[in-house]
């Protein structure tokens, strides 16, 4: 067919199918009908949409509905949680005081002890060095704390979910509970815990402060939730630097220090505003375990911890690798006072000299000035260490104590045992031990005060006394030998027992007891004749103080260490003491004669190992029965020192007497004590220089000799007790000479 030139007629839409616009308007879920193939009869195949499985559709619909319901519930619960958290944060935020009120949270005050030169040598109580702020503290310290404890401190809102999750993971991996061990706490949370979540200490509620602090550190789910709310409240109330300021002032850092200022002063003798990188790292390292890492406990362990902190500071770009290398090459050094750790026993003893409310239980910051001398303390400690290292077998559990004081009773040094420990047993002040022959000077003091001279004689021979109620008492000498007639000087020089008992019986035991008591031996003194041989007990400090009374001319002495007590910031002392000398006990002439006799005991007697090459010294040895205690106490013109040695459980010493190791310890200590001290002669009277008794003084003929002893004119000179013909004429002559005041 050819073309006619006409256009073909327009196509007419099949009425059975809607247009495209109509298909778009069909309900959702139904597929449009489509053609399949070209024939007119094929358009019906598959024209109706397939319907899904009714069961599947029902289940999916159910889950969709449940999801919508749970989602709605979760949203509502979340909203309620946000409201609850907001209410909790708002509540705690309203309870928080101004930041400055939270800087010093101590329940107790501190005691700072100064030596005789005004230098700090010890601290007690909870030390607070003063307020510091995060903006004024040394930048190295601020950075070290943040790097160690909370690297995201300036970016979180008080809690760190990432940190908490990490801590739980570590705890579970190490076999602990999720809240045991690492807590993932931020600095803000740690500060909240330091504040005990706003619960103040109440002595009526808590038996002890320790129990209160333990409860504050207790970790439970409920407390962690409260801690989080409190931390977020702090973030609302305070700035980041204010929170860090509270933390820097309240953290406990070992050795009784609260806050970084106190710790910097305690360990380095400087302010926290002045510490360098190595010192800052050491201080920050204390936060993990203050007692364990305290440099006064183990300096090397503290330095190792500091190196770890320096590494963290470098990793977080607070310091450069060069600065880190310099800090590690120059580790922090303790101050002289912290390094020496001297005077621990002395400090504990002085704390008992003032009232408890100003010392042990003080709520104020107190300054105590003392008689302590750090140089003399070191001399005593070094002497003890040297003798035990060179002359005592390894592993020995024998103990020793040393006291050094001036003649007026001012204690300069105190060693209470071989190991120094705060609050430890102080053998120099607490241990009551038998004095042995170190008591004998008081026997001869009684005789000299009654008028005997050092050249008076007594017979060293077998001797028995019948003690009512006890039977016969027969003293014996240490070497079981008898020397016949000896002077009082020789008797003391060789520490003879029988002459000492004879002299005590001649002058009257009560007179000996009175003089010993007045010189400061306050413990119960033996009542029988064994009194003369040191059967009584005393402490080393009281014995040393009694010997100081002999040196100072016969006046009693009360050992003292506290010279001034005042509150920090005040100039007016609340209490003080200028000296320890009391009333006269024996005449000066008797005291100086006794010094001569004790000098002979060192020059040529049992105490010869204590002799010093450059000056005169006097002293007396002492060894108790079975050698359970060994003593040497003596003095130069400048210092009195006492040494005791023994076992805490009273085990006898093997091969040790007062003239052995105690005398050697005394010698080593006094050599060091007198370094740089010009030698001076002892205040002693040689026998030929001793003036006759003066009317009115004890010892003058006819003068009372003391309670229970009768008048001096009626006393017989010291002599033996034999009443045979060989001694009769001599006894009569002595009695006649005695009536006229003559002395042997």
XYZ file of C-alpha atoms in Angstrom:
744
model
C 0.000 0.000 0.000
C 1.280 3.356 -0.742
C 1.071 6.407 1.362
C -2.020 8.542 1.180
C -0.364 11.538 2.898
C -2.695 11.502 5.843
C -1.567 11.286 9.445
C -2.539 8.113 11.272
C -5.296 8.511 13.783
C -4.214 9.092 17.433
C -3.898 6.103 19.691
C -6.800 5.624 22.030
C -5.964 4.548 25.548
C -7.219 1.202 26.622
C -9.881 1.937 29.172
C -8.905 -1.139 31.138
C -5.599 0.513 32.251
C -5.306 3.829 34.060
C -2.853 6.485 33.021
C 0.481 6.935 34.798
C -0.950 9.605 36.989
C -3.696 7.260 38.019
C -1.175 4.545 38.886
C 0.679 6.907 41.199
C -2.463 7.535 43.103
C -3.092 3.907 43.880
C -3.016 2.871 47.532
C 0.325 1.923 49.002
C 1.100 -1.741 49.134
C -0.648 -2.701 45.876
C 1.305 -3.228 42.658
C -0.128 -1.756 39.447
C -1.368 -4.055 36.775
C 0.998 -4.348 33.851
C 0.965 -5.759 30.440
C 2.871 -8.838 29.617
C 3.495 -9.613 26.002
C 1.997 -8.120 22.860
C -1.230 -10.111 22.336
C -4.515 -8.678 23.326
C -5.356 -11.724 25.358
C -2.182 -11.821 27.475
C -2.788 -8.720 29.616
C -4.569 -10.564 32.456
C -1.639 -12.817 33.499
C -0.480 -11.757 36.940
C -2.655 -8.713 36.834
C -3.708 -9.064 40.553
C -0.840 -8.273 43.106
C 0.357 -11.126 45.250
C -0.597 -10.843 48.871
C 2.074 -11.705 51.565
C 1.780 -14.485 54.127
C -0.800 -13.336 56.670
C 1.172 -14.878 59.616
C 4.385 -13.082 58.689
C 2.499 -9.861 58.318
C 0.907 -10.336 61.733
C 4.205 -11.067 63.508
C 6.022 -8.171 61.864
C 3.181 -5.887 62.767
C 3.326 -7.095 66.354
C 7.068 -6.380 66.575
C 6.618 -2.989 65.009
C 4.019 -2.130 67.588
C 6.129 -3.488 70.443
C 9.162 -1.515 69.242
C 7.107 1.654 69.063
C 5.833 0.998 72.596
C 9.294 0.251 74.029
C 10.776 3.227 72.283
C 8.147 5.442 73.751
C 8.710 3.960 77.211
C 12.482 4.361 76.915
C 12.094 7.963 75.881
C 9.802 8.603 78.824
C 12.206 6.843 81.225
C 15.148 8.748 79.794
C 13.282 11.974 80.292
C 12.477 10.941 83.855
C 16.145 10.002 84.401
C 17.307 13.328 83.084
C 14.854 15.078 85.378
C 15.988 12.954 88.347
C 19.655 13.606 87.604
C 18.922 17.276 87.195
C 17.094 17.357 90.517
C 19.947 15.507 92.219
C 22.561 17.787 90.732
C 20.514 20.839 91.661
C 20.076 19.565 95.233
C 23.788 18.966 95.790
C 24.697 22.171 94.009
C 22.584 24.091 96.486
C 24.368 22.407 99.399
C 27.874 23.236 98.239
C 29.571 26.136 100.054
C 31.982 28.618 98.585
C 35.174 27.058 97.271
C 37.428 28.696 99.890
C 35.526 26.982 102.713
C 36.582 23.561 101.404
C 40.342 24.002 101.167
C 41.305 22.909 104.701
C 39.160 19.945 105.616
C 41.273 18.556 108.435
C 39.583 17.391 111.600
C 42.842 17.686 113.517
C 45.511 20.325 113.573
C 49.248 19.934 113.172
C 52.303 20.270 115.358
C 55.544 21.549 113.855
C 58.630 20.924 115.992
C 61.660 23.208 115.838
C 65.130 22.399 117.127
C 67.213 24.611 119.402
C 68.206 26.739 116.370
C 64.631 27.241 115.177
C 64.816 24.771 112.276
C 62.016 22.289 111.579
C 62.988 18.699 112.358
C 59.681 16.882 112.786
C 55.943 17.138 112.232
C 53.005 15.529 113.960
C 49.273 15.526 113.339
C 47.815 16.528 109.969
C 50.098 19.066 108.383
C 48.515 21.790 106.241
C 51.047 24.061 104.612
C 48.584 26.779 103.624
C 46.213 27.431 100.763
C 47.401 27.181 97.170
C 45.419 27.530 93.955
C 45.505 25.831 90.586
C 46.417 29.151 89.000
C 49.387 29.947 91.267
C 50.843 26.487 91.873
C 53.903 25.510 89.857
C 52.703 24.644 86.300
C 54.752 21.449 86.408
C 52.794 20.252 89.434
C 49.417 21.130 87.946
C 50.300 19.320 84.723
C 51.686 16.302 86.566
C 48.472 15.873 88.556
C 46.223 16.174 85.493
C 48.430 13.851 83.427
C 48.441 11.249 86.177
C 44.891 11.329 87.454
C 42.603 12.640 84.711
C 43.963 13.546 81.279
C 40.472 14.618 80.075
C 39.805 16.732 83.164
C 39.193 19.938 81.228
C 36.891 18.231 78.710
C 34.389 16.168 80.723
C 31.352 17.194 82.786
C 32.476 15.588 86.069
C 32.331 11.912 85.128
C 34.002 9.978 82.347
C 31.919 7.077 80.956
C 34.934 5.956 78.943
C 37.102 5.923 82.061
C 34.491 4.029 84.086
C 34.061 1.417 81.356
C 37.826 0.958 81.123
C 38.151 0.570 84.884
C 35.364 -2.054 84.996
C 37.036 -3.959 82.184
C 40.386 -3.954 84.048
C 38.784 -5.029 87.332
C 36.946 -7.929 85.732
C 40.043 -9.003 83.815
C 41.989 -9.130 87.093
C 39.346 -11.227 88.805
C 37.871 -8.470 90.971
C 34.388 -7.109 91.201
C 33.445 -4.394 88.721
C 33.669 -1.700 91.418
C 36.711 -3.096 93.198
C 40.171 -1.743 92.485
C 40.291 0.752 89.636
C 37.372 3.134 89.784
C 37.885 5.228 86.684
C 37.179 8.279 88.797
C 37.818 11.736 87.465
C 39.580 14.382 89.540
C 36.133 15.834 90.207
C 34.896 12.491 91.544
C 38.034 12.093 93.655
C 37.445 15.559 95.072
C 33.850 14.616 95.852
C 35.164 11.602 97.747
C 37.680 13.786 99.621
C 34.719 15.921 100.678
C 32.938 12.728 101.783
C 30.048 13.765 99.509
C 29.310 16.681 101.795
C 28.974 14.644 105.016
C 31.096 16.337 107.729
C 32.889 14.448 110.492
C 30.869 14.145 113.696
C 32.578 12.720 116.758
C 29.183 11.684 118.152
C 28.454 9.544 115.104
C 31.894 8.051 114.483
C 34.003 6.322 117.092
C 37.209 7.436 115.421
C 38.277 9.692 112.598
C 39.764 6.651 110.887
C 36.338 4.960 110.824
C 34.822 8.069 109.267
C 37.465 8.223 106.546
C 37.105 4.503 105.842
C 33.391 4.992 105.288
C 34.081 7.901 102.940
C 36.291 5.611 100.839
C 33.761 2.770 100.787
C 32.670 1.845 97.236
C 29.137 0.615 96.528
C 26.825 1.099 93.570
C 24.664 3.518 95.543
C 27.666 5.590 96.635
C 29.043 5.652 93.089
C 25.725 7.050 91.840
C 25.702 9.664 94.585
C 29.351 10.426 93.866
C 28.539 11.026 90.192
C 25.679 13.390 91.064
C 27.864 15.241 93.549
C 30.674 15.526 90.983
C 28.326 16.976 88.356
C 26.986 19.401 90.955
C 30.539 20.549 91.589
C 31.008 21.094 87.868
C 27.940 23.347 87.923
C 28.982 25.212 91.075
C 32.703 25.648 90.480
C 35.069 26.219 87.612
C 37.559 23.538 86.619
C 40.418 25.385 88.301
C 38.400 25.805 91.479
C 37.754 22.049 91.594
C 41.434 21.383 91.012
C 42.292 23.886 93.766
C 40.152 21.969 96.270
C 41.825 18.740 95.195
C 45.342 20.160 95.498
C 44.636 21.368 99.028
C 42.855 18.308 100.418
C 44.641 15.283 98.981
C 46.529 13.163 101.535
C 50.151 12.713 100.493
C 51.751 10.667 103.262
C 53.766 11.504 106.390
C 50.799 13.306 107.907
C 50.545 15.878 105.105
C 47.282 17.202 103.700
C 47.615 19.043 100.442
C 50.487 19.599 98.047
C 51.790 22.662 99.868
C 52.317 20.710 103.091
C 53.849 17.808 101.171
C 56.256 20.052 99.270
C 57.387 21.631 102.524
C 57.605 18.266 104.279
C 59.652 16.490 101.614
C 61.541 19.277 99.826
C 61.530 22.215 102.222
C 59.917 24.518 99.646
C 56.513 25.733 98.518
C 54.409 23.844 95.993
C 54.606 27.007 93.904
C 58.351 26.425 93.460
C 58.764 22.709 92.725
C 60.468 21.588 89.526
C 59.407 18.811 87.145
C 61.068 15.930 89.029
C 59.697 17.122 92.374
C 56.232 17.671 90.873
C 56.251 14.160 89.425
C 57.222 12.678 92.779
C 54.413 14.548 94.533
C 51.851 13.526 91.906
C 53.018 9.935 92.206
C 51.980 9.908 95.866
C 48.296 10.139 94.969
C 48.065 6.435 94.109
C 49.407 5.147 97.445
C 50.686 7.906 99.762
C 52.283 5.688 102.391
C 53.807 3.240 99.931
C 55.362 5.887 97.720
C 56.290 8.403 100.429
C 59.956 9.299 99.795
C 60.668 9.222 103.520
C 59.751 5.527 103.495
C 61.532 4.435 100.316
C 63.201 7.127 98.242
C 64.102 4.874 95.313
C 60.588 3.509 94.988
C 59.266 7.055 95.012
C 61.733 8.042 92.293
C 60.720 5.087 90.118
C 57.107 6.166 90.410
C 58.113 9.756 89.534
C 59.828 8.565 86.339
C 56.565 6.945 85.277
C 54.753 10.258 85.813
C 57.411 12.107 83.820
C 56.745 9.689 80.952
C 53.019 10.446 81.105
C 53.720 14.187 81.062
C 55.859 13.745 77.960
C 53.269 11.564 76.196
C 50.619 14.216 76.783
C 52.905 17.010 75.542
C 53.187 18.809 78.875
C 56.966 18.583 78.651
C 59.377 17.989 75.793
C 61.539 14.880 75.488
C 64.532 17.006 76.469
C 62.800 18.251 79.639
C 61.801 14.688 80.500
C 65.375 13.492 80.084
C 66.666 16.290 82.322
C 64.065 15.521 85.002
C 64.943 11.814 85.011
C 68.654 12.575 85.147
C 68.129 14.881 88.130
C 65.669 13.096 90.448
C 64.058 14.902 93.350
C 66.096 15.095 96.547
C 64.690 15.247 100.051
C 65.344 18.245 102.250
C 67.935 17.864 104.984
C 65.263 17.551 107.661
C 63.247 15.000 105.687
C 66.300 12.977 104.703
C 67.721 12.700 108.201
C 64.398 11.579 109.682
C 66.092 12.441 112.974
C 64.380 13.000 116.246
C 61.425 10.670 115.854
C 61.672 9.353 119.404
C 62.409 12.824 120.710
C 59.395 14.303 118.887
C 57.061 11.642 120.280
C 58.414 12.295 123.782
C 58.007 16.080 123.525
C 54.440 15.658 122.309
C 53.647 14.341 125.767
C 55.100 17.416 127.467
C 52.177 19.687 126.607
C 48.443 19.266 127.157
C 46.775 16.832 124.755
C 44.442 19.469 123.339
C 47.494 21.363 122.096
C 49.565 18.349 121.032
C 48.149 14.888 120.280
C 44.521 15.982 119.950
C 45.003 19.537 118.766
C 42.546 21.079 116.341
C 44.869 24.059 115.935
C 48.186 24.383 114.134
C 50.833 24.486 116.843
C 54.525 25.387 116.807
C 56.748 23.815 119.481
C 60.321 24.963 119.999
C 62.543 22.362 121.633
C 66.014 21.654 123.007
C 66.729 19.183 120.198
C 70.131 19.360 118.511
C 70.219 17.656 115.098
C 74.023 17.435 115.095
C 74.122 15.667 118.442
C 71.264 13.390 117.404
C 73.192 12.293 114.345
C 76.280 11.718 116.490
C 74.328 9.398 118.781
C 72.673 7.516 115.917
C 75.947 7.078 114.040
C 77.707 5.799 117.155
C 75.034 3.210 117.822
C 75.059 2.076 114.208
C 78.836 1.746 114.062
C 79.146 -0.334 117.225
C 76.343 -2.696 116.212
C 77.766 -3.103 112.713
C 81.339 -3.754 113.847
C 81.074 -5.376 117.276
C 77.701 -7.130 117.467
C 77.028 -10.316 115.530
C 74.652 -10.152 112.597
C 71.043 -10.925 113.357
C 71.286 -9.939 117.016
C 67.996 -8.726 118.445
C 69.710 -6.823 121.260
C 68.443 -3.282 121.676
C 70.030 -0.081 122.875
C 69.004 3.443 123.823
C 70.899 6.707 124.202
C 70.136 10.018 125.903
C 72.308 13.148 125.622
C 71.469 16.229 127.689
C 72.955 19.358 129.163
C 73.644 19.702 132.881
C 70.369 21.571 133.410
C 68.309 18.698 131.957
C 67.865 20.051 128.424
C 67.665 16.910 126.284
C 69.700 17.309 123.099
C 69.331 13.877 121.534
C 67.338 10.710 122.074
C 67.677 7.276 120.510
C 64.882 5.031 121.687
C 65.996 1.931 119.817
C 67.838 0.662 116.771
C 64.861 1.265 114.481
C 63.230 4.685 114.337
C 59.454 4.594 114.043
C 56.842 7.215 114.808
C 54.875 6.044 117.798
C 57.284 3.170 118.403
C 58.343 1.848 121.795
C 60.856 4.303 123.230
C 63.354 2.412 125.370
C 64.927 5.655 126.533
C 61.776 6.925 128.222
C 59.363 3.994 128.587
C 61.445 0.986 129.597
C 61.824 0.427 133.339
C 64.990 -1.617 133.826
C 67.115 -2.564 136.820
C 69.937 -0.085 137.220
C 72.646 -2.363 138.616
C 75.879 -0.695 139.683
C 74.974 2.532 137.888
C 72.976 3.247 141.072
C 76.080 3.221 143.305
C 76.968 6.924 142.874
C 73.871 7.791 144.908
C 75.096 5.597 147.761
C 78.390 7.476 147.820
C 76.569 10.783 147.354
C 74.812 10.116 150.655
C 78.107 9.355 152.368
C 79.893 12.401 150.939
C 76.972 14.626 151.866
C 77.274 13.373 155.447
C 80.928 14.383 155.541
C 82.885 11.366 154.311
C 85.696 12.106 151.876
C 86.728 10.102 148.835
C 89.648 8.779 150.890
C 87.478 7.333 153.642
C 88.020 3.590 153.853
C 85.899 0.494 154.044
C 86.870 -3.157 154.214
C 86.020 -5.383 151.279
C 85.483 -8.802 152.847
C 82.826 -11.491 153.223
C 79.781 -9.794 154.684
C 76.354 -10.961 155.826
C 73.324 -9.009 156.987
C 70.328 -10.577 158.675
C 67.291 -9.066 156.947
C 64.140 -9.382 159.079
C 61.587 -11.475 157.257
C 64.074 -12.551 154.591
C 66.979 -14.070 156.456
C 70.698 -13.659 155.816
C 71.838 -11.519 152.898
C 75.410 -11.947 151.680
C 76.462 -9.697 148.782
C 79.367 -10.752 146.579
C 81.659 -8.937 144.195
C 81.433 -9.488 140.441
C 84.795 -11.305 140.349
C 84.193 -13.115 143.689
C 87.397 -11.598 145.127
C 88.015 -9.494 148.233
C 90.446 -6.595 148.393
C 90.571 -5.766 152.065
C 90.560 -2.140 153.100
C 89.866 0.228 150.208
C 88.982 3.892 149.898
C 85.527 4.957 148.789
C 87.112 6.091 145.528
C 88.604 2.650 144.936
C 85.336 0.960 145.837
C 83.434 2.977 143.233
C 86.288 2.823 140.733
C 86.219 -0.988 140.679
C 82.456 -1.215 141.305
C 82.843 -3.351 144.440
C 79.539 -4.607 145.784
C 80.364 -5.363 149.395
C 81.762 -1.876 150.184
C 78.734 -0.290 148.527
C 76.351 -2.250 150.741
C 78.454 -1.438 153.833
C 78.424 2.277 153.038
C 74.678 2.195 152.424
C 74.090 0.469 155.770
C 76.397 2.932 157.534
C 74.752 6.092 156.210
C 71.240 4.628 156.331
C 69.198 3.145 153.521
C 66.506 5.776 153.932
C 69.093 8.480 153.400
C 70.230 6.774 150.189
C 66.633 6.355 149.048
C 65.862 10.009 149.754
C 68.851 11.295 147.814
C 68.155 9.015 144.837
C 64.509 10.059 144.840
C 65.366 13.748 145.063
C 67.760 13.376 142.151
C 64.833 12.169 140.046
C 64.594 8.380 140.412
C 60.847 8.311 140.929
C 60.174 4.586 140.568
C 59.734 2.430 143.659
C 63.150 1.951 145.214
C 64.129 -1.310 146.897
C 63.732 -1.345 150.670
C 66.386 -3.957 151.560
C 70.184 -3.831 151.483
C 70.155 -4.746 147.752
C 69.121 -1.111 147.220
C 72.834 -0.216 147.098
C 73.445 -2.612 144.198
C 70.750 -1.235 141.921
C 67.951 -3.703 142.566
C 65.509 -0.874 141.775
C 64.209 -0.019 138.321
C 64.408 3.248 136.431
C 64.246 4.650 132.927
C 67.337 5.762 131.054
C 66.146 9.350 130.863
C 65.655 9.560 134.631
C 69.029 7.976 135.347
C 70.745 10.364 132.948
C 68.926 13.283 134.527
C 70.074 12.163 137.983
C 73.688 12.103 136.786
C 73.157 15.614 135.392
C 72.371 16.641 138.962
C 75.805 15.401 140.032
C 77.490 17.385 137.252
C 75.654 20.637 137.960
C 76.797 20.750 141.574
C 74.169 18.718 143.390
C 70.809 20.169 142.290
C 67.944 18.041 141.061
C 67.116 17.985 137.371
C 63.897 17.387 135.491
C 64.748 16.393 131.903
C 62.879 18.621 129.463
C 62.611 19.120 125.741
C 59.880 21.733 125.213
C 60.963 25.353 125.561
C 58.060 27.167 123.894
C 54.590 26.322 122.584
C 52.532 28.749 120.527
C 49.793 28.724 117.930
C 50.873 29.151 114.325
C 50.679 32.814 113.418
C 50.820 34.008 117.039
C 53.861 35.607 118.615
C 52.854 35.085 122.235
C 53.756 31.646 123.653
C 51.037 29.714 125.442
C 53.607 27.881 127.575
C 57.359 27.573 127.899
C 60.299 26.463 130.021
C 63.742 27.924 130.513
C 65.459 25.152 132.456
C 65.033 21.938 134.370
C 67.089 22.507 137.519
C 65.318 22.174 140.839
C 66.295 22.259 144.491
C 69.640 21.272 145.906
C 69.949 17.605 146.884
C 73.547 17.375 148.157
C 76.157 19.999 148.904
C 78.299 21.319 146.094
C 81.386 20.026 147.911
C 79.894 16.518 148.023
C 78.892 16.700 144.340
C 82.364 17.799 143.245
C 83.990 15.076 145.332
C 81.694 12.524 143.723
C 82.662 13.836 140.276
C 86.274 13.117 141.182
C 85.431 9.547 142.227
C 83.502 8.950 138.989
C 86.381 10.423 136.972
C 88.654 7.821 138.560
C 86.157 5.117 137.539
C 86.787 6.090 133.901
C 90.493 6.839 134.199
C 91.485 3.572 135.864
C 88.335 1.609 136.623
C 85.505 -0.331 135.066
C 84.618 2.507 132.718
C 88.007 2.899 131.060
C 86.612 2.108 127.576
C 84.612 5.315 127.745
C 87.698 7.481 128.207
C 88.155 10.378 125.776
C 91.620 11.383 124.666
C 91.117 15.150 124.656
C 89.100 15.894 127.792
C 88.126 14.717 131.244
C 85.032 12.569 131.542
C 83.421 10.814 134.491
C 80.910 8.006 134.654
C 79.770 4.696 136.027
C 79.104 1.273 134.583
C 76.144 -0.882 135.511
C 75.368 -4.564 134.968
C 72.373 -6.286 136.518
C 72.115 -9.877 137.715
C 72.333 -12.396 134.869
C 73.428 -9.482 132.650
C 69.890 -8.656 131.573
C 70.746 -4.952 131.507
C 74.005 -3.154 130.827
C 74.504 0.577 131.412
C 77.056 3.300 131.081
C 76.185 6.813 132.176
C 78.672 9.643 132.372
C 79.479 13.227 131.534
C 82.025 15.741 130.368
C 81.977 19.339 131.529
C 79.452 20.070 128.734
C 77.177 17.073 128.213
C 75.687 14.152 130.113
C 74.998 10.938 128.217
C 73.426 7.648 129.165
C 73.492 4.326 127.304
C 71.398 1.243 128.047
C 71.653 -2.099 126.296
C 69.590 -5.259 126.651
C 66.809 -7.386 125.165
C 63.166 -6.366 125.170
C 62.184 -9.798 126.499
C 64.776 -9.711 129.313
C 66.957 -12.367 127.710
C 70.428 -12.204 129.353
C 73.177 -10.568 127.326
C 76.082 -12.825 126.433
C 79.488 -11.481 127.362
C 78.241 -7.913 127.762
C 78.759 -5.715 130.812
C 78.300 -1.996 131.305
C 82.031 -1.518 130.861
C 81.913 -3.246 127.464
C 79.592 -2.364 124.585
C 77.606 0.347 126.424
C 80.858 2.124 127.345
C 82.040 1.826 123.755
C 78.767 3.198 122.393
C 79.074 6.058 124.897
C 82.657 6.709 123.810
C 81.772 6.765 120.093
C 78.814 9.060 120.699
C 80.715 11.514 122.895
C 83.664 11.714 120.495
C 81.216 12.888 117.831
C 79.214 15.079 120.193
C 82.338 17.024 121.215
C 83.630 17.680 117.713
C 84.447 21.381 117.623
C 83.708 21.835 121.343
C 86.739 23.195 123.270
C 87.746 20.907 126.168
C 86.943 22.065 129.683
C 87.938 20.487 133.003
C 85.373 18.693 135.100
C 84.039 20.542 138.151
C 85.694 18.194 140.664
C 87.550 18.430 143.973
C 90.603 16.272 144.454
C 90.667 14.733 147.951
C 93.503 16.923 149.166
C 91.675 19.989 147.871
C 88.419 19.233 149.637
C 87.743 21.885 152.306
C 86.533 20.852 155.760
C 82.791 20.842 156.454
C 81.257 24.246 157.065
C 79.006 24.874 160.064
C 75.383 24.461 159.094
C 76.092 22.227 156.090
C 75.316 18.524 156.016
C 78.369 16.725 157.333
C 79.300 19.270 159.961
C 79.904 17.577 163.334
C 76.667 17.434 165.267
C 74.547 18.249 162.177
C 71.617 15.928 161.546
C 72.433 13.384 158.848
C 68.887 12.997 157.663
C 65.715 11.169 158.592
C 66.280 8.044 160.607
C 70.063 8.190 160.682
C 70.813 10.088 163.871
C 73.291 12.949 164.266
C 76.594 12.914 162.422
C 78.457 13.109 165.735
C 77.010 9.741 166.707
C 77.855 8.007 163.407
C 80.738 5.560 163.223
C 83.179 5.959 160.347
C 82.786 3.415 157.572
C 84.596 0.281 158.652
C 84.355 -3.459 158.613
C 81.900 -5.287 160.843
C 84.351 -7.585 162.489
C 84.623 -6.985 166.243
C 87.837 -8.884 166.930
C 90.765 -7.675 168.951
C 92.798 -6.779 165.884
C 90.350 -4.011 164.954
C 89.224 -2.913 168.411
C 91.889 -0.238 168.929
C 91.358 1.061 165.428
C 87.608 1.243 165.952
C 88.032 3.170 169.205
C 90.444 5.575 167.520
C 88.065 6.135 164.623
C 85.210 6.867 167.034
C 87.300 9.410 168.910
C 88.430 11.094 165.703
C 84.873 11.070 164.478
C 83.683 12.886 167.564
C 86.089 15.734 166.712
C 85.093 15.859 163.066
C 88.193 14.110 161.712
C 87.756 11.993 158.566
C 89.743 9.215 156.954
